[in-house]
Every structure is written in structure tokens, then in C-alpha cells.
């Protein structure tokens, strides 16, 4: 066999071995990432729902598909039903606003059977460290003021920060950020009231 043919075959074989190795590594990595995400989600849900007992969490298919933009600055990404013995005991709404001081703020709200807020997790933000980032419950307890709130308890006109005539505390030096978050929560609660109750059909 000619030397150049032998070299070509060796190179081809090496390439095939390398491609196979890369494929195996990608598969293993993909499964690892998938498991990590699942574990993160389970941990997140456990914290968000404050150890509420439930059987399953299922994605809801509403009459109008998601994601859906509400107004000019809030988007509803996903709605999930938290179920126990086929009964809905809470609803999870993932929503975002583009009105943060430094861009998108995304949050996950847990809404209980009485249509009140029972849990909140800020999923993403780029707010200024030491100021706007205090919306994150890992940084401060600012979000605690929303727990137990609902449209029934707090009129829509009061869903504003103090500076705008509302009842919610604002962050010193970072009014734009809490203003955006308060509106985000209001829109999510209104969306829940207008859509989720009538659209949910439990199997």
C-alpha cells in the first residue's frame, strides 16, 4: 500500500475515533446538565412553595398560547399548576419585564388558592449591585412585603411604590427597579385572575 494511502486511512480512523469520543462526551454532558436543571427546579419549587405538599407540577396550555406580551413591557412566559390529588392548590407564573434599570427582570410567582402571593423568586436581573439588586431575595427581604398580597386585599391603584402614591416600599436610590417589579407582579396577578381560573381544566 502506498504511504500516502496508509496515512489517509490512519487520519480517517483517528477522525472517526475523535468524533465518536466527542459524541459520547456531549451525550454525557447533556444528561448531566439536564439532571442538574431538574434538581435545581425541584429545589426552587420546594423553596418557592414553602414546603407545600403536592403531587405534581404540570404546564398549562391556555386558550391563547404563551409567551404572551401584556401591554408594552410585561411578558408571561409560562403557567404551571401545582396539584395535590388532582386538585390545583397553587399556580406558578413565570413573567418578565423589560423596564428594569439595566434591562430584563424575570420572576417566578407562586399564587395560592386564595389568589394571594405565597412565594416569589427572582430568576434573572442585571440591576446595580447594592441598589437595584436588593429585589433579589438572596440579597434582602424586600420581597417579603408582597407575600400574602392579592388583588382582593390591595386595590389595583395601590400597586405602586410610595413615590408614585402606592403602598409598596421602594429601594433607596433605585426607584426604577422596584417600580418595574411592582408592575410585573400586578400584571401577573391580573393575568391569573383573568385567564388561569377559567382556562384550567384538571384531568
XYZ file of N, CA and C in Angstrom:
609
model
N 0.855 -1.199 0.000
C 0.000 0.000 0.000
C 0.887 1.244 0.000
N 0.481 2.191 -0.796
C 1.279 3.409 -0.894
C 1.259 4.172 0.432
N 2.365 4.816 0.776
C 2.464 5.545 2.053
C 1.350 6.578 2.243
N 1.037 7.319 1.174
C 0.015 8.381 1.321
C -1.359 7.789 1.563
N -1.624 6.599 1.024
C -2.907 5.928 1.264
C -2.987 5.486 2.713
N -1.889 4.936 3.207
C -1.819 4.483 4.594
C -2.029 5.653 5.561
N -1.415 6.787 5.239
C -1.557 7.985 6.079
C -2.989 8.483 6.088
N -3.632 8.449 4.919
C -5.015 8.909 4.794
C -5.950 8.041 5.611
N -5.743 6.720 5.550
C -6.588 5.797 6.312
C -6.404 5.998 7.822
N -5.134 6.225 8.203
C -4.850 6.465 9.627
C -5.529 7.736 10.114
N -5.459 8.772 9.289
C -6.080 10.044 9.635
C -7.593 9.909 9.717
N -8.166 9.162 8.769
C -9.616 8.962 8.754
C -10.071 8.199 9.996
N -9.306 7.158 10.346
C -9.640 6.363 11.523
C -9.554 7.198 12.798
N -8.501 8.024 12.860
C -8.324 8.898 14.036
C -9.477 9.892 14.147
N -9.912 10.399 12.985
C -11.019 11.356 12.962
C -12.315 10.706 13.448
N -12.549 9.467 13.004
C -13.754 8.743 13.417
C -13.750 8.475 14.920
N -12.583 8.094 15.431
C -12.467 7.847 16.865
C -12.726 9.131 17.653
N -12.165 10.230 17.159
C -12.342 11.516 17.828
C -13.804 11.960 17.807
N -14.462 11.803 16.652
C -15.875 12.177 16.536
C -16.737 11.354 17.471
N -16.429 10.063 17.565
C -17.179 9.185 18.463
C -17.008 9.612 19.914
N -15.766 9.958 20.261
C -15.473 10.395 21.632
C -16.205 11.685 21.962
N -16.184 12.623 21.009
C -16.883 13.903 21.201
C -18.374 13.670 21.378
N -18.938 12.757 20.575
C -20.365 12.450 20.645
C -20.737 11.876 22.003
N -19.907 10.960 22.512
C -20.158 10.351 23.821
C -20.075 11.390 24.927
N -19.058 12.257 24.850
C -18.879 13.306 25.862
C -20.058 14.274 25.854
N -20.528 14.644 24.654
C -21.672 15.554 24.535
C -22.920 14.925 25.150
N -23.101 13.634 24.910
C -24.270 12.955 25.445
C -24.233 12.914 26.968
N -23.055 12.570 27.504
C -22.900 12.520 28.959
C -23.107 13.905 29.573
N -22.496 14.920 28.941
C -22.623 16.306 29.426
C -24.068 16.773 29.362
N -24.746 16.447 28.261
C -26.138 16.839 28.087
C -27.023 16.251 29.176
N -26.816 14.968 29.486
C -27.598 14.311 30.536
C -27.301 14.929 31.893
N -26.021 15.252 32.122
C -25.622 15.858 33.394
C -26.266 17.221 33.577
N -26.268 18.024 32.509
C -26.886 19.348 32.556
C -28.386 19.217 32.800
N -29.016 18.255 32.118
C -30.454 18.027 32.259
C -30.806 17.667 33.705
N -30.014 16.766 34.306
C -30.250 16.364 35.689
C -30.035 17.532 36.648
N -29.005 18.335 36.385
C -28.717 19.498 37.232
C -29.873 20.489 37.198
N -30.411 20.699 35.992
C -31.547 21.612 35.851
C -32.768 21.079 36.588
N -32.995 19.770 36.500
C -34.135 19.173 37.181
C -33.997 19.312 38.694
N -32.795 19.061 39.200
C -32.554 19.191 40.632
C -32.727 20.643 41.078
N -32.238 21.580 40.249
C -32.379 22.996 40.563
C -33.860 23.385 40.618
N -34.622 22.894 39.620
C -36.046 23.213 39.577
C -36.773 22.675 40.799
N -36.473 21.431 41.167
C -37.123 20.836 42.328
C -36.793 21.613 43.592
N -35.532 22.007 43.718
C -35.107 22.790 44.878
C -35.787 24.147 44.883
N -35.878 24.764 43.692
C -36.518 26.064 43.556
C -37.987 25.991 43.928
N -38.695 24.973 43.404
C -40.112 24.819 43.692
C -40.349 24.583 45.185
N -39.477 23.786 45.802
C -39.621 23.486 47.229
C -39.514 24.760 48.049
N -38.532 25.600 47.702
C -38.359 26.875 48.408
C -39.504 27.824 48.112
N -39.866 27.921 46.848
C -40.906 28.848 46.410
C -42.258 28.532 47.050
N -42.577 27.245 47.141
C -43.871 26.816 47.669
C -43.849 26.624 49.179
N -42.711 26.991 49.783
C -42.606 26.955 51.241
C -42.975 25.585 51.801
N -42.432 24.544 51.155
C -42.633 23.152 51.579
C -44.094 22.699 51.519
N -44.882 23.325 50.674
C -46.262 22.915 50.455
C -46.273 21.508 49.858
N -47.133 20.640 50.364
C -47.198 19.264 49.859
C -47.967 19.230 48.537
N -47.370 18.597 47.528
C -48.025 18.486 46.232
C -47.583 17.212 45.531
N -48.414 16.771 44.572
C -48.105 15.538 43.828
C -47.327 15.824 42.557
N -47.719 16.889 41.868
C -47.105 17.170 40.573
C -47.229 18.636 40.212
N -46.399 19.037 39.257
C -46.467 20.380 38.692
C -46.539 20.204 37.188
N -47.633 20.672 36.591
C -47.821 20.470 35.157
C -47.956 21.804 34.429
N -47.401 21.841 33.234
C -47.502 23.037 32.405
C -48.921 23.155 31.873
N -49.471 24.356 31.950
C -50.842 24.575 31.487
C -50.864 25.141 30.074
N -51.729 24.582 29.267
C -51.935 25.086 27.918
C -53.195 25.948 27.940
N -53.012 27.250 27.880
C -54.148 28.161 27.921
C -54.734 28.352 26.532
N -55.886 28.991 26.485
C -56.583 29.192 25.207
C -55.721 29.972 24.220
N -55.037 30.974 24.728
C -54.116 31.742 23.892
C -52.703 31.361 24.282
N -51.895 31.001 23.311
C -50.568 30.451 23.572
C -49.629 31.448 24.262
N -48.637 30.866 24.927
C -47.590 31.632 25.596
C -46.274 31.380 24.880
N -45.297 32.298 25.005
C -45.328 33.535 25.789
C -46.270 34.579 25.196
N -46.749 35.454 26.067
C -47.717 36.471 25.663
C -47.320 37.818 26.268
N -47.275 38.849 25.447
C -46.925 40.185 25.930
C -48.173 40.893 26.437
N -48.073 41.440 27.633
C -49.175 42.186 28.241
C -48.766 43.643 28.284
N -49.497 44.486 27.571
C -49.104 45.889 27.498
C -47.833 46.016 26.683
N -46.988 46.929 27.091
C -45.761 47.168 26.321
C -44.501 46.642 26.983
N -44.624 46.191 28.246
C -43.381 45.869 28.952
C -43.385 44.608 29.805
N -44.476 43.859 29.823
C -44.507 42.629 30.621
C -44.837 41.445 29.727
N -44.111 40.351 29.941
C -44.371 39.140 29.163
C -44.618 37.968 30.102
N -45.692 37.214 29.834
C -45.982 35.997 30.574
C -45.372 34.845 29.783
N -44.438 34.127 30.395
C -43.702 33.083 29.682
C -44.312 31.699 29.855
N -44.717 31.380 31.078
C -45.211 30.027 31.339
C -46.116 30.028 32.564
N -47.133 29.157 32.529
C -48.036 28.995 33.664
C -48.088 27.509 34.000
N -47.915 27.192 35.281
C -47.930 25.798 35.717
C -48.887 25.614 36.889
N -49.507 24.463 36.931
C -50.432 24.138 38.002
C -49.758 23.215 39.003
N -49.836 23.576 40.276
C -49.318 22.741 41.357
C -50.494 21.932 41.881
N -50.406 20.612 41.785
C -51.565 19.770 42.082
C -51.331 18.785 43.225
N -52.413 18.530 43.955
C -52.436 17.525 45.011
C -53.757 16.775 44.887
N -53.666 15.466 44.635
C -54.865 14.638 44.465
C -55.781 15.205 43.384
N -55.207 15.603 42.250
C -55.893 16.149 41.067
C -56.499 17.531 41.290
N -56.268 18.131 42.448
C -56.788 19.473 42.715
C -55.656 20.495 42.612
N -55.953 21.640 42.009
C -54.961 22.707 41.934
C -54.880 23.402 43.279
N -53.678 23.429 43.840
C -53.508 24.086 45.142
C -52.667 25.356 45.023
N -52.083 25.564 43.857
C -51.313 26.786 43.611
C -51.028 26.892 42.115
N -50.668 28.089 41.695
C -50.318 28.331 40.296
C -48.966 29.027 40.255
N -48.109 28.580 39.348
C -46.809 29.219 39.151
C -46.839 30.012 37.855
N -46.479 31.269 37.929
C -46.443 32.122 36.740
C -45.048 32.706 36.576
N -44.437 32.407 35.436
C -43.131 32.983 35.116
C -43.351 34.180 34.205
N -42.874 35.328 34.624
C -43.103 36.564 33.871
C -41.860 37.438 33.901
N -41.783 38.358 32.940
C -40.634 39.264 32.893
C -41.067 40.652 32.472
N -40.229 41.616 32.802
C -40.439 42.993 32.374
C -39.136 43.509 31.768
N -39.265 44.366 30.770
C -38.064 44.954 30.160
C -37.783 46.346 30.717
N -38.470 46.695 31.817
C -38.327 48.037 32.373
C -37.382 48.127 33.567
N -36.565 47.103 33.757
C -35.561 47.200 34.811
C -34.557 48.294 34.475
N -33.833 48.761 35.456
C -32.865 49.835 35.224
C -31.800 49.406 34.211
N -31.426 48.136 34.274
C -30.402 47.618 33.357
C -30.941 46.527 32.434
N -32.238 46.543 32.190
C -32.786 45.554 31.260
C -33.798 44.617 31.885
N -33.805 43.385 31.390
C -34.839 42.415 31.769
C -34.747 41.973 33.228
N -35.937 41.885 33.844
C -36.083 41.277 35.165
C -37.104 40.162 34.991
N -36.728 38.950 35.402
C -37.640 37.808 35.254
C -37.918 37.214 36.627
N -39.174 36.883 36.874
C -39.555 36.359 38.186
C -40.521 35.189 38.056
N -40.564 34.388 39.112
C -41.499 33.276 39.207
C -42.362 33.513 40.429
N -43.676 33.621 40.220
C -44.613 33.858 41.313
C -45.420 32.605 41.602
N -45.609 32.315 42.870
C -46.488 31.241 43.292
C -47.741 31.896 43.865
N -48.888 31.559 43.294
C -50.158 32.143 43.716
C -51.013 31.041 44.314
N -51.490 31.261 45.542
C -52.235 30.241 46.269
C -53.698 30.152 45.901
N -54.402 29.277 46.613
C -55.821 29.043 46.331
C -56.693 30.261 46.589
N -56.222 31.154 47.438
C -56.977 32.377 47.725
C -56.529 33.525 46.833
N -55.812 33.186 45.745
C -55.321 34.173 44.775
C -54.317 35.146 45.380
N -53.663 34.711 46.452
C -52.654 35.564 47.080
C -51.254 35.040 46.771
N -50.287 35.927 46.890
C -48.897 35.572 46.627
C -48.358 34.753 47.790
N -47.879 33.536 47.494
C -47.329 32.688 48.555
C -45.827 32.461 48.381
N -45.296 32.889 47.242
C -43.864 32.730 47.029
C -43.394 33.521 45.821
N -42.160 33.999 45.878
C -41.572 34.759 44.764
C -40.100 34.385 44.640
N -39.658 34.216 43.411
C -38.239 34.002 43.152
C -37.828 34.854 41.956
N -36.851 35.723 42.150
C -36.298 36.479 41.030
C -35.348 35.539 40.278
N -35.657 35.264 39.020
C -34.872 34.318 38.236
C -33.708 34.985 37.503
N -33.903 36.237 37.121
C -32.872 36.910 36.329
C -32.981 38.423 36.499
N -31.851 39.077 36.611
C -31.813 40.541 36.629
C -30.381 40.982 36.403
N -30.226 42.241 36.056
C -28.900 42.822 35.858
C -28.818 44.148 36.597
N -29.557 44.235 37.694
C -29.651 45.505 38.403
C -28.365 45.841 39.162
N -28.209 47.113 39.461
C -26.979 47.644 40.064
C -26.698 47.033 41.436
N -25.526 46.455 41.633
C -25.154 45.883 42.933
C -25.261 46.918 44.061
N -25.874 46.499 45.166
C -26.018 47.389 46.309
C -27.212 48.303 46.232
N -27.871 48.370 45.076
C -29.060 49.219 44.911
C -30.214 48.356 44.376
N -30.329 48.305 43.053
C -31.427 47.568 42.452
C -31.403 46.077 42.691
N -30.219 45.521 42.968
C -30.164 44.068 43.152
C -30.781 43.619 44.478
N -31.233 44.563 45.290
C -31.925 44.209 46.532
C -33.332 43.663 46.296
N -33.766 43.624 45.037
C -35.022 42.949 44.724
C -34.841 41.430 44.835
N -33.610 40.982 44.795
C -33.306 39.551 44.868
C -33.435 39.087 46.317
N -34.239 38.031 46.544
C -34.449 37.590 47.923
C -33.207 36.959 48.553
N -32.146 36.790 47.760
C -30.879 36.348 48.338
C -30.075 37.529 48.853
N -30.523 38.731 48.512
C -29.797 39.951 48.903
C -30.492 40.716 50.029
N -31.825 40.700 50.053
C -32.558 41.446 51.080
C -33.943 40.821 51.261
N -34.697 41.353 52.215
C -36.051 40.840 52.461
C -37.116 41.738 51.829
N -36.733 42.545 50.844
C -37.654 43.483 50.201
C -38.888 42.781 49.637
N -38.724 41.590 49.104
C -39.850 40.873 48.501
C -40.876 40.410 49.527
N -40.500 40.354 50.790
C -41.419 39.853 51.818
C -42.709 40.663 51.900
N -42.653 41.940 51.517
C -43.854 42.784 51.612
C -44.964 42.347 50.664
N -44.635 41.509 49.679
C -45.642 41.068 48.715
C -46.314 39.757 49.120
N -45.729 39.056 50.074
C -46.309 37.784 50.493
C -47.662 38.021 51.154
N -48.651 37.254 50.724
C -50.000 37.404 51.266
C -50.824 38.463 50.546
N -50.202 39.191 49.638
C -50.926 40.221 48.900
C -51.751 39.591 47.765
N -52.830 40.266 47.421
C -53.695 39.819 46.319
C -54.454 41.024 45.791
N -55.122 40.840 44.659
C -55.915 41.933 44.106
C -57.111 42.229 44.988
N -57.565 41.220 45.726
C -58.692 41.418 46.629
C -58.317 42.237 47.845
N -57.114 42.036 48.345
C -56.664 42.745 49.536
C -56.122 44.132 49.211
N -55.474 44.245 48.057
C -54.837 45.513 47.681
C -55.398 45.992 46.349
N -56.166 47.094 46.348
C -56.728 47.628 45.108
C -55.644 47.892 44.070
N -56.000 47.780 42.810
C -55.032 47.953 41.732
C -54.311 49.287 41.812
N -55.023 50.352 42.204
C -54.399 51.681 42.274
C -53.294 51.765 43.321
N -53.294 50.812 44.269
C -52.278 50.826 45.318
C -51.040 50.004 44.967
N -51.084 49.339 43.799
C -49.932 48.538 43.386
C -48.894 49.448 42.725
N -48.312 50.284 43.566
C -47.271 51.219 43.151
C -46.324 51.410 44.322
N -45.169 51.994 44.067
C -44.247 52.311 45.156
C -44.721 53.597 45.831
N -44.210 53.841 47.031
C -44.601 55.029 47.796
C -44.513 56.310 46.974
N -43.440 56.448 46.249
C -43.188 57.671 45.483
C -44.278 57.951 44.466
N -44.928 56.891 43.990
C -45.991 57.049 42.994
C -47.384 57.012 43.605
N -47.447 57.068 44.938
C -48.740 57.085 45.619
C -49.261 55.711 45.974
N -48.426 54.715 45.897
C -48.847 53.358 46.233
C -48.447 52.962 47.635
N -48.530 51.660 47.935
C -48.283 51.201 49.301
C -47.021 50.348 49.461
N -46.238 50.221 48.393
C -45.069 49.363 48.485
C -43.766 50.150 48.632
N -42.919 49.608 49.481
C -41.634 50.242 49.770
C -40.760 50.271 48.521
N -40.053 51.366 48.371
C -39.121 51.474 47.246
C -37.697 51.348 47.775
N -36.785 51.039 46.900
C -35.398 50.893 47.304
C -34.698 52.239 47.177
N -34.049 52.676 48.224
C -33.379 53.973 48.220
C -32.374 54.062 47.072
N -32.571 55.074 46.241
C -31.654 55.306 45.127
C -31.893 54.408 43.928
N -32.988 53.637 43.961
C -33.220 52.713 42.843
C -34.714 52.567 42.549
N -35.409 53.673 42.433
C -36.858 53.655 42.264
C -37.298 52.936 40.983
N -36.536 53.054 39.914
C -36.924 52.448 38.637
C -37.090 50.936 38.764
N -36.182 50.305 39.490
C -36.215 48.850 39.627
C -37.453 48.366 40.381
N -37.732 48.856 41.604
C -38.930 48.388 42.313
C -40.219 48.767 41.600
N -40.226 49.898 40.924
C -41.406 50.306 40.156
C -41.728 49.252 39.091
N -40.693 48.775 38.411
C -40.880 47.763 37.368
C -41.349 46.440 37.967
N -40.794 46.073 39.119
C -41.138 44.803 39.752
C -42.572 44.809 40.273
N -42.983 45.910 40.891
C -44.354 46.015 41.393
C -45.352 45.867 40.243
N -45.079 46.526 39.136
C -45.972 46.408 37.980
C -45.967 44.989 37.432
N -44.816 44.352 37.426
C -44.712 42.969 36.969
C -45.616 42.054 37.800
N -45.557 42.210 39.116
C -46.383 41.382 39.996
C -47.868 41.675 39.788
N -48.207 42.944 39.625
C -49.602 43.322 39.389
C -50.125 42.675 38.110
N -49.368 42.774 37.045
C -49.788 42.195 35.764
C -49.935 40.684 35.885
N -49.018 40.024 36.584
C -49.092 38.571 36.759
C -50.352 38.173 37.527
N -50.689 38.922 38.563
C -51.893 38.636 39.341
C -53.158 38.871 38.520
N -53.165 39.939 37.723
C -54.311 40.216 36.862
C -54.459 39.130 35.795
N -53.332 38.690 35.256
C -53.353 37.627 34.255
C -53.942 36.352 34.860
N -53.518 36.049 36.072
C -54.023 34.869 36.773
C -55.528 34.954 36.964
N -55.998 36.100 37.399
C -57.422 36.288 37.646
C -58.242 36.202 36.362
N -57.729 36.767 35.284
C -58.479 36.840 34.032
C -58.386 35.577 33.180
N -57.340 34.794 33.364
C -57.101 33.663 32.471
C -57.046 32.294 33.128
N -56.307 32.195 34.204
C -55.991 30.873 34.741
C -57.199 30.136 35.318
N -58.021 30.811 36.063
C -59.134 30.136 36.717
C -60.072 29.497 35.697
N -60.482 30.258 34.707
C -61.441 29.740 33.728
C -60.808 28.820 32.698
N -59.490 28.936 32.494
C -58.837 28.142 31.464
C -58.330 26.797 31.975
N -58.150 26.683 33.284
C -57.586 25.457 33.822
C -58.632 24.352 33.842
N -58.295 23.239 33.234
C -59.152 22.065 33.268
C -58.299 20.915 33.788
N -58.558 20.486 35.006
C -57.773 19.417 35.598
C -58.288 18.069 35.124
N -57.365 17.188 34.783
C -57.737 15.857 34.301
C -57.970 14.913 35.486
